[in-house]
Amino acid sequence: MNDPLALVDDWGPEKVVIISHRRTGMKGVLVIDNTARGLGKGGTRMSPTVTVAEVARLARNMTWKWAGVDLFYGGAKAGIVADPASPDKEPVLRAFARALHNEVPREYVLGLDMGLTEDDAAIVQDELGDRGAAVGTPAHLGGVAYDELGVTGYGVAEAADAAANRVGLPLAGARVAIQGFGAVGAAAATRFAELGADIVAISTAHGAVHAPTGFDVATLRDARSEHGDRLVEHVDGAALVPGEELVVDCDVLVPAALQDVIDKDTAHRIKARLVVEGANLPTTPAAQEVLARRGVTVVPDFLANAGGVVAAAFAMDARYSGFRPGVEQIFSAVSQKLRVTTEAALDVAARTGATPHAAGRDIAEQRVRAAMRSKGRLPAA
């Protein structure tokens, strides 16, 4: 995709802003996809490989995510082409924030995605002199610390439980494989364990391990705290070739790492009865069709990992408040929202024969289209 105008369709994007800063070498992009239901809200990622097309795809996913859980914000996403491990990270981030001062926070509020931390959100607030410029700041600054709380992973497990109940798969005693044991995967594992499931495989960027009878989740989390992604080298379990954690013998598979990791060929090899998408866009459309034909139930990413956006909605309300949002209220809302939306999407899929992705997206599209119609944003008949 060489021409950003080629991205435009009936839904958006409404605005694509490409920015740069010669002194720091900062290059970045903001995509505001659709704001019919509210202000643009989505994460900002930092990676050396960020592209406009990638950010636009993620912004569209945010449109469906907000509408899917019926919260009133619009789809948006931003990206910075830089190495988050670079010593120049802060100057690059500050240059990025300054370059978007016209859009932030009037049209877009920054959140956290790959490569950015809670302290980075605080830096954006500091650079723009506005508490409303970003959410996801540390708790000691009044923010909702998503990673520390583990709201996204908690929501993944809640969505999995709702889907498992619907397909007659008791989660107590179920075997769960998780690709990616970062903030989302680790929090999901904790909640799965609380619900009685056994974690039988995990992976990180440094490898994958398999324990058919299950890992002790507390041990996994302690190893992650001490060794980071190298925890897979310090826990008992059989080493796997990276990617094989997706096809181990299990009942529930949670891809919670990268996008497009499950293609058509991998979909034929998956043994799980239930796939719950913890990462953004982990299955290709062709894989989704294969899984549907094989009778594997899939909970789409824009529903399964929407715990973060539910928490973000509370954080958005609290941006200028002197009070923190209540943690118990956040977790209760995450559970309720994700269970209801998961069941609704699977009900539509069963009734219409559509894949859960198509069913969930149809629900979201109807909500966005209704907002566009009310605001006069649809093409004239």
mmCIF file of C-alpha atoms in Angstrom, residues 171-176 189 191-199 215 217 252:
data_model
loop_
_atom_site.group_PDB
_atom_site.id
_atom_site.type_symbol
_atom_site.label_atom_id
_atom_site.label_comp_id
_atom_site.label_asym_id
_atom_site.label_seq_id
_atom_site.Cartn_x
_atom_site.Cartn_y
_atom_site.Cartn_z
ATOM 1 C CA LEU A 171 -13.460 -24.551 31.945
ATOM 2 C CA ALA A 172 -12.682 -26.293 35.233
ATOM 3 C CA GLY A 173 -10.134 -28.935 34.245
ATOM 4 C CA ALA A 174 -9.794 -27.623 30.682
ATOM 5 C CA ARG A 175 -6.290 -27.522 29.166
ATOM 6 C CA VAL A 176 -5.213 -24.074 27.978
ATOM 7 C CA ALA A 189 -3.248 -17.483 32.891
ATOM 8 C CA ARG A 191 -7.630 -15.895 35.785
ATOM 9 C CA PHE A 192 -7.805 -19.238 33.963
ATOM 10 C CA ALA A 193 -6.215 -20.875 37.005
ATOM 11 C CA GLU A 194 -8.759 -19.193 39.281
ATOM 12 C CA LEU A 195 -11.492 -20.644 37.069
ATOM 13 C CA GLY A 196 -10.000 -24.127 37.450
ATOM 14 C CA ALA A 197 -8.250 -24.513 34.097
ATOM 15 C CA ASP A 198 -4.764 -25.994 33.585
ATOM 16 C CA ILE A 199 -2.131 -24.050 31.628
ATOM 17 C CA PHE A 215 2.150 -25.586 35.017
ATOM 18 C CA VAL A 217 0.858 -20.396 37.361
ATOM 19 C CA VAL A 252 -8.566 -23.784 24.702
#
